[in-house]
mmCIF file of C-alpha atoms in Angstrom:
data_model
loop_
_atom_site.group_PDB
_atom_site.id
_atom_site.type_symbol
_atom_site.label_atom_id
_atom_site.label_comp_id
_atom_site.label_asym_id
_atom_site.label_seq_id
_atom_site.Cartn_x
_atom_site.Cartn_y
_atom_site.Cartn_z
ATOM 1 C CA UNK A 1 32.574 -11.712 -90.685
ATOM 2 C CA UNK A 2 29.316 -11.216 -89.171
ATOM 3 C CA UNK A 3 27.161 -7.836 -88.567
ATOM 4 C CA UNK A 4 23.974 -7.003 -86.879
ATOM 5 C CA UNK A 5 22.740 -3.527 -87.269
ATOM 6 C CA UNK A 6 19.953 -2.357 -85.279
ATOM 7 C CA UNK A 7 19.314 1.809 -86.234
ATOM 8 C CA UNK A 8 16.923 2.924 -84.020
ATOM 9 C CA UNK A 9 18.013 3.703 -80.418
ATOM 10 C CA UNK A 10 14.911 4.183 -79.160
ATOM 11 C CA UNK A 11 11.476 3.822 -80.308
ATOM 12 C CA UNK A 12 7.860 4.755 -78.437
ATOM 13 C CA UNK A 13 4.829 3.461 -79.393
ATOM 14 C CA UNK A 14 0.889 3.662 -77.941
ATOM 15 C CA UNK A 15 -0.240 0.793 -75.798
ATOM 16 C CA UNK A 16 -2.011 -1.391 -77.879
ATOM 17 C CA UNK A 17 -0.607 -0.676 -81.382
ATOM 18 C CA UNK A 18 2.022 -2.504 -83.154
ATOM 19 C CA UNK A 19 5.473 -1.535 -83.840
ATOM 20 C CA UNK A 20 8.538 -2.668 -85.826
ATOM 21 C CA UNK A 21 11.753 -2.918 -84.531
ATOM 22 C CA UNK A 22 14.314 -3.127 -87.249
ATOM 23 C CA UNK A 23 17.316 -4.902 -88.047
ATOM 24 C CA UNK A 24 19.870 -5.632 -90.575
ATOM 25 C CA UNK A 25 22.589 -8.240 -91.412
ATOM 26 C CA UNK A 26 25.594 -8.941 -92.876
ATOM 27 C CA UNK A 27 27.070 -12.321 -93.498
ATOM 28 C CA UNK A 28 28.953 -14.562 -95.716
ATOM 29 C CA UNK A 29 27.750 -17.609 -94.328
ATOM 30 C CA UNK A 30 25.195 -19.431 -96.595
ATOM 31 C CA UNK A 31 23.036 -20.375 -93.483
ATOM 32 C CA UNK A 32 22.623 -18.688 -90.521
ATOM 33 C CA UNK A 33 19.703 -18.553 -87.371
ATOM 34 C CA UNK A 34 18.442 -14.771 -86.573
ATOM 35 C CA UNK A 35 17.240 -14.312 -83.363
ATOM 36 C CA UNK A 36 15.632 -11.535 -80.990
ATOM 37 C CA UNK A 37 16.049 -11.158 -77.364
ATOM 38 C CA UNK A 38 13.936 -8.995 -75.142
ATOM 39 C CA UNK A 39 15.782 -7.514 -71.932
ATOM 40 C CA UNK A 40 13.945 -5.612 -69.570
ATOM 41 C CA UNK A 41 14.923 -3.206 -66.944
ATOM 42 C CA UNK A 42 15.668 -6.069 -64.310
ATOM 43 C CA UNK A 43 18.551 -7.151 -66.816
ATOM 44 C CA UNK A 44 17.822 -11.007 -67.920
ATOM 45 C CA UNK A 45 18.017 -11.816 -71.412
ATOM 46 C CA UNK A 46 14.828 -13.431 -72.783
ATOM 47 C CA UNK A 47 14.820 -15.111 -75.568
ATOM 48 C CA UNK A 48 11.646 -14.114 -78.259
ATOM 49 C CA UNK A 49 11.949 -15.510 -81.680
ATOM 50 C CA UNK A 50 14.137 -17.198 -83.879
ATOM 51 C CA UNK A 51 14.022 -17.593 -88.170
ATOM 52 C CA UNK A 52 16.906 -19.715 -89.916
ATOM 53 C CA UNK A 53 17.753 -18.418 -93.676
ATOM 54 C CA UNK A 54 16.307 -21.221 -95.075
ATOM 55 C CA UNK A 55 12.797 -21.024 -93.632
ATOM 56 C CA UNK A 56 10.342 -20.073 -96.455
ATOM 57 C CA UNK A 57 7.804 -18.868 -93.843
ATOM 58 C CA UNK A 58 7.868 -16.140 -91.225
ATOM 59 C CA UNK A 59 8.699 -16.849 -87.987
ATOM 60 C CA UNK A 60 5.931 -16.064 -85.310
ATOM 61 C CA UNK A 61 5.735 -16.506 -81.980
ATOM 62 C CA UNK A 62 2.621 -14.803 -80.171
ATOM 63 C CA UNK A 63 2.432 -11.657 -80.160
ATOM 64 C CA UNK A 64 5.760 -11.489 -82.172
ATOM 65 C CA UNK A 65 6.652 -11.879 -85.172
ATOM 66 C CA UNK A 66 9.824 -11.911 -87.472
ATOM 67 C CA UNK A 67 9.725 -9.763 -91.041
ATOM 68 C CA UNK A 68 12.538 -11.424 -93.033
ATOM 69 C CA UNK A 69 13.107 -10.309 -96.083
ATOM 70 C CA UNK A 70 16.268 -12.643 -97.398
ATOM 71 C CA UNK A 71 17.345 -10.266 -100.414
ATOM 72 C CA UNK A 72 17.514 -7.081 -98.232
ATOM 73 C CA UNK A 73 19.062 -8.797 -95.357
ATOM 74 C CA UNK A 74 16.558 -7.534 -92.679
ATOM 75 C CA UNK A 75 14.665 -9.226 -90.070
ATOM 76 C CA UNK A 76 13.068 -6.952 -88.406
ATOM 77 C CA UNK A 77 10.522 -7.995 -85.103
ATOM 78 C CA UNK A 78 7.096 -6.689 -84.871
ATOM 79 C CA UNK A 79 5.475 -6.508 -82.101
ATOM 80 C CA UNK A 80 1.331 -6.540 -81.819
ATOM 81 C CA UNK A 81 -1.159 -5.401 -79.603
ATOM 82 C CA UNK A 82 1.656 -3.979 -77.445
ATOM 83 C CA UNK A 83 1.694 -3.979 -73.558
ATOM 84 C CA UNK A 84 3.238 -2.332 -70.764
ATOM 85 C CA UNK A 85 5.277 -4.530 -70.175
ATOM 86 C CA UNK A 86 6.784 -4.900 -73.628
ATOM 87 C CA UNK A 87 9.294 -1.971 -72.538
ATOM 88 C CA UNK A 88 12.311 -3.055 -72.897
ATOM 89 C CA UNK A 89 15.743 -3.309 -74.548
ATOM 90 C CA UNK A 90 15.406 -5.427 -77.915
ATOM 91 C CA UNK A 91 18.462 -7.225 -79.095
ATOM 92 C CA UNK A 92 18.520 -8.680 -82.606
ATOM 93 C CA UNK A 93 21.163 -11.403 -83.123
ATOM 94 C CA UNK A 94 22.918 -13.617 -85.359
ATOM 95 C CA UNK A 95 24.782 -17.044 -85.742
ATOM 96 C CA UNK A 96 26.298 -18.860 -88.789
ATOM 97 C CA UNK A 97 24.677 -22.685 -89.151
ATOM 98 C CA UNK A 98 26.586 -24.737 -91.522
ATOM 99 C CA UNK A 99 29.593 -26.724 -90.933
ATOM 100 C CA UNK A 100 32.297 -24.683 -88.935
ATOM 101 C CA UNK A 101 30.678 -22.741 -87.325
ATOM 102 C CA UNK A 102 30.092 -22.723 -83.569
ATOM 103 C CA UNK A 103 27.008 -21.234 -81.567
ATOM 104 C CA UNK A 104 28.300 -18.167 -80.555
ATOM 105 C CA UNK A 105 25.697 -15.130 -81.256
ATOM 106 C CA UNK A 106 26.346 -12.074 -82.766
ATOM 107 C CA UNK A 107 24.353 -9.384 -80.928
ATOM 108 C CA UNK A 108 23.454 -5.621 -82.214
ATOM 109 C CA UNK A 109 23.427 -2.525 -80.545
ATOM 110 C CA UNK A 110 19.943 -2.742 -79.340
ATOM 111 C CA UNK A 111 16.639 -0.309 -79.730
ATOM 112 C CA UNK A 112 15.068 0.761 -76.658
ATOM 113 C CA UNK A 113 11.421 0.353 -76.853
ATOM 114 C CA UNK A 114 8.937 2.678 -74.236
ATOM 115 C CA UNK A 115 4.913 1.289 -74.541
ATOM 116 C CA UNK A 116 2.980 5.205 -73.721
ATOM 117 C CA UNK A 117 -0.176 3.869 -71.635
ATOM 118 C CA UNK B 1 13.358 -17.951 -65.348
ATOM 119 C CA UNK B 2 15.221 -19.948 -68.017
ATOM 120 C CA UNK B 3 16.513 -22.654 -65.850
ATOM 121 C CA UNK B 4 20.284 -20.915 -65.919
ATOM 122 C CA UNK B 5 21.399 -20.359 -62.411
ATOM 123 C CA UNK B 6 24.050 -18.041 -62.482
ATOM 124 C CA UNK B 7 25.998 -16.586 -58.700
ATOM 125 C CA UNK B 8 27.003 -14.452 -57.434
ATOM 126 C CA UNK B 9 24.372 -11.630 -58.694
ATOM 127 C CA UNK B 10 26.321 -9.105 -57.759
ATOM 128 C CA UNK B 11 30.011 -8.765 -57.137
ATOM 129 C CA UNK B 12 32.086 -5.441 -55.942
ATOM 130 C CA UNK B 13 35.756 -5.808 -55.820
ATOM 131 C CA UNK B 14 38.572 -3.697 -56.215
ATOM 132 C CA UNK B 15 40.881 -3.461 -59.350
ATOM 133 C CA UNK B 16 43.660 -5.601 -59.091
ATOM 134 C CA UNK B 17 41.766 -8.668 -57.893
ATOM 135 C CA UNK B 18 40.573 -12.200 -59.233
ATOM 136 C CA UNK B 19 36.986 -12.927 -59.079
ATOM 137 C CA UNK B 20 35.108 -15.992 -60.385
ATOM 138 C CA UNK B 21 31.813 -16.427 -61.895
ATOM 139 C CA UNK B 22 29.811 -19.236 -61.510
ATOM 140 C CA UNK B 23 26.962 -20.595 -63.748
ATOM 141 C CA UNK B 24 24.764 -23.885 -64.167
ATOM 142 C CA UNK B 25 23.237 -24.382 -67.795
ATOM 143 C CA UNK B 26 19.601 -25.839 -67.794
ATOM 144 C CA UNK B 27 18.974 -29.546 -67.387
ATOM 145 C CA UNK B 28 20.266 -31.399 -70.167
ATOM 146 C CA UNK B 29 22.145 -28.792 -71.855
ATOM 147 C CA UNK B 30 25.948 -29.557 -72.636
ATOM 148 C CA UNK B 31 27.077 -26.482 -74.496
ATOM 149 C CA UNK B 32 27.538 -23.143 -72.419
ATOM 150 C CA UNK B 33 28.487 -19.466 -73.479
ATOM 151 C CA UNK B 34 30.004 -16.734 -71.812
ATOM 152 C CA UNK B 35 29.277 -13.323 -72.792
ATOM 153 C CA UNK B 36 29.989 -9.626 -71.731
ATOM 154 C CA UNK B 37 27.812 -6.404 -71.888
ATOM 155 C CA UNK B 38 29.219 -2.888 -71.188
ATOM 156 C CA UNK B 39 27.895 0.286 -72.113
ATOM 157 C CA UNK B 40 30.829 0.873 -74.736
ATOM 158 C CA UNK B 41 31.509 -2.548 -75.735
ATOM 159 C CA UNK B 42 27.657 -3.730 -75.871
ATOM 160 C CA UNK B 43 27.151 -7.515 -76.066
ATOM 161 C CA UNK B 44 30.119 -9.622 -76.985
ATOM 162 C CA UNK B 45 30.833 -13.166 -77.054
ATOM 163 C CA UNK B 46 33.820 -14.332 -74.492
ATOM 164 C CA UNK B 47 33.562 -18.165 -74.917
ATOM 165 C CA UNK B 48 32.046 -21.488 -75.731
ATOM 166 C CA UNK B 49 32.511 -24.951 -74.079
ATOM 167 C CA UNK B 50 30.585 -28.243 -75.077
ATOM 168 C CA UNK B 51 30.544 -31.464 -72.763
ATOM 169 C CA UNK B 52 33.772 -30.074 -71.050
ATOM 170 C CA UNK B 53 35.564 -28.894 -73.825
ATOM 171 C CA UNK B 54 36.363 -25.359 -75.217
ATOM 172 C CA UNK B 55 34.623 -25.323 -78.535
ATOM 173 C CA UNK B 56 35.115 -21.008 -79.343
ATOM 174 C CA UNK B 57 36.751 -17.933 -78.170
ATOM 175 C CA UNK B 58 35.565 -14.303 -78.827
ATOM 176 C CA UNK B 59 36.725 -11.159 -77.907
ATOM 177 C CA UNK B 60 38.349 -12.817 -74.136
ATOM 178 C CA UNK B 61 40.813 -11.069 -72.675
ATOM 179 C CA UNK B 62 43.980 -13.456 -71.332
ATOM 180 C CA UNK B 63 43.449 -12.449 -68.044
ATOM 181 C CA UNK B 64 40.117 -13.903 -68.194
ATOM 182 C CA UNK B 65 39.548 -18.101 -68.153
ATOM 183 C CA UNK B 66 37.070 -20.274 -67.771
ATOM 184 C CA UNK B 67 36.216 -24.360 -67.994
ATOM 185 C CA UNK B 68 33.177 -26.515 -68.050
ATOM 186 C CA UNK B 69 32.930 -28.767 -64.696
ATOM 187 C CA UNK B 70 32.371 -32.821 -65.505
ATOM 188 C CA UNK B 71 28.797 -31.873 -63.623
ATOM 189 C CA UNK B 72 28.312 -29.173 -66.981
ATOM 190 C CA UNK B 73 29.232 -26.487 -64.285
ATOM 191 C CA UNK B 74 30.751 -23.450 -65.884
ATOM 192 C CA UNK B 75 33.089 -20.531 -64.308
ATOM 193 C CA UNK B 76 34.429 -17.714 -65.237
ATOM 194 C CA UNK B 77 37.619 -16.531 -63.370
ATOM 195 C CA UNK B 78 38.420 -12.754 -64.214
ATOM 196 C CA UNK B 79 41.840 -11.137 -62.599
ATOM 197 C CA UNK B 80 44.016 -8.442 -62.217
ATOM 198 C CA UNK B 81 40.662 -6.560 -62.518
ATOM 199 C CA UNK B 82 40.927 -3.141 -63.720
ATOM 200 C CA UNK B 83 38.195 -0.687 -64.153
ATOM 201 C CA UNK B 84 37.425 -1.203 -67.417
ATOM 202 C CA UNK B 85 36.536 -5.140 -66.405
ATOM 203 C CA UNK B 86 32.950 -3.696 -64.769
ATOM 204 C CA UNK B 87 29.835 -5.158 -66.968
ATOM 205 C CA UNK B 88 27.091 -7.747 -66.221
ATOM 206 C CA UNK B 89 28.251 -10.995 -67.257
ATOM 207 C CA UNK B 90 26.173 -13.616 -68.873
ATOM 208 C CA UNK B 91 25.735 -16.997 -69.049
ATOM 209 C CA UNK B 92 23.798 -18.948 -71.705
ATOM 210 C CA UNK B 93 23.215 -22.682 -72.493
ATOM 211 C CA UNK B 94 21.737 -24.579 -75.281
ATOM 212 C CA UNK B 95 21.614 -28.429 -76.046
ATOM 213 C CA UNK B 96 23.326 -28.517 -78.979
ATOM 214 C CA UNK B 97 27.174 -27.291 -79.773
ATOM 215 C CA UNK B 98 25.580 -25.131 -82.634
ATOM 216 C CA UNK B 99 22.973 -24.811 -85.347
ATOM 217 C CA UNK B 100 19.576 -23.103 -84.656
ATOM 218 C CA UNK B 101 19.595 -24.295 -80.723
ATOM 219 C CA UNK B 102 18.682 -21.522 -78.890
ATOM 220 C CA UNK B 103 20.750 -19.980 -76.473
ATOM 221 C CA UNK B 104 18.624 -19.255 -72.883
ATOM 222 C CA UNK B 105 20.347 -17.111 -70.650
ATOM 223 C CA UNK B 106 21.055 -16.551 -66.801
ATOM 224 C CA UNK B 107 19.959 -13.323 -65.069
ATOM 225 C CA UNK B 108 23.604 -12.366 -65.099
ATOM 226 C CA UNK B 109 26.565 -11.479 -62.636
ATOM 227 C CA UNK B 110 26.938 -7.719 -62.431
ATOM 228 C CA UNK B 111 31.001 -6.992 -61.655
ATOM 229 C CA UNK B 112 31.743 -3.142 -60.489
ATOM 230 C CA UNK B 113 35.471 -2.983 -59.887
ATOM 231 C CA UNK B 114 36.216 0.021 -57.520
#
């Protein structure tokens, strides 16, 4: 079975700073995809970033970027330079890759993130 | 926008009733998900289809169906609608049946049941 735990409800941080949103997994598949999601107040789900288990490099896309760190099991997103309009809900997801497996993602609980102006 | 047209955006019915959900992947895309978010349930995966077919089922309930259209056309029929049915329902298409595609969503159908 497949897990996604995301700890922090809700996080603030100063406009212009970086932050971390965390999150941590739990799988038996030998490959898998992690992905975030970014869903603002308006409701649509926007995809961010994506790393698969095998990728010896960290994902980054922008502004964002994926910590993975394989033998903890975390993948946290950090965000840079943040903006207003970076408040959002943050998802953290998962989906098994090998054969078998279908695309459906497992989602976590989410972490509320407020940018302070 | 993410090229997923999803309608209607809003939906209030009364429990007891069947409603259906209707979405349109992006251009190209064969495989379509449906999935669910409450505020006690969270996000949860209903169902999969691929090029027509049903390819994965989640947490659906068996009053809920759905099928994938020849045109790659999606719906969602919910009934006997009860209370606990209200959530914003998502659609989500990728190219490929699995793997690292990634998964763009519509803006969602949000269901209040009265």
């Amino acid at each position: 079975a497949q897990k996604i735990t995301q700890t922090q409800p809700g996080m603030f941080v100063q406009e212009k700073e970086a932050v971390t949103l965390d999150c941590t997994y739990d799988t038996s598949d030998p490959s898998y995809g992690l992905f975030w999601y970014k869903q603002p107040s308006s409701g649509e789900m926007i995809f961010l970033i994506y790393q698969g288990s095998y990728d010896q490099q960290n994902a980054t896309e922008g502004r964002y970027s994926l910590n993975f760190q394989k033998a903890r099991k975390s993948a946290n997103l950090v965000i840079s330079a943040s903006q207003l309009g970076d408040s959002a809900m943050y998802f953290c997801a998962m989906r098994g890759i090998g054969s078998g497996n279908t695309g459906k993602l497992i989602f976590g609980q989410g972490t509320t993130l407020q940018v302070k102006p | 926008d993410s090229g997923v047209t999803q309608t209607p955006k809003h939906l209030i019915t009364a429990t007891g009733q069947r409603v259906t959900l209707r979405c349109s992947p992006r251009s190209g895309d064969l495989s379509v998900y449906w999935y669910q978010q409450s505020l006690d349930q969270g996000l949860q995966f209903l169902i999969q289809y691929y090029n027509g077919e049903e390819r994965a089922k989640g947490n659906i309930l068996e009053r809920f169906s759905a099928q994938q259209f020849p045109d790659l056309h999606s719906e969602l029929n919910l009934s006997s609608l009860e209370l606990g049915d209200s959530a914003l329902y998502f659609c989500a298409s990728s190219a490929q049946e699995a793997g690292l595609s990634k998964q763009y969503f519509g803006p969602g159908t949000r269901l209040t049941v009265t």
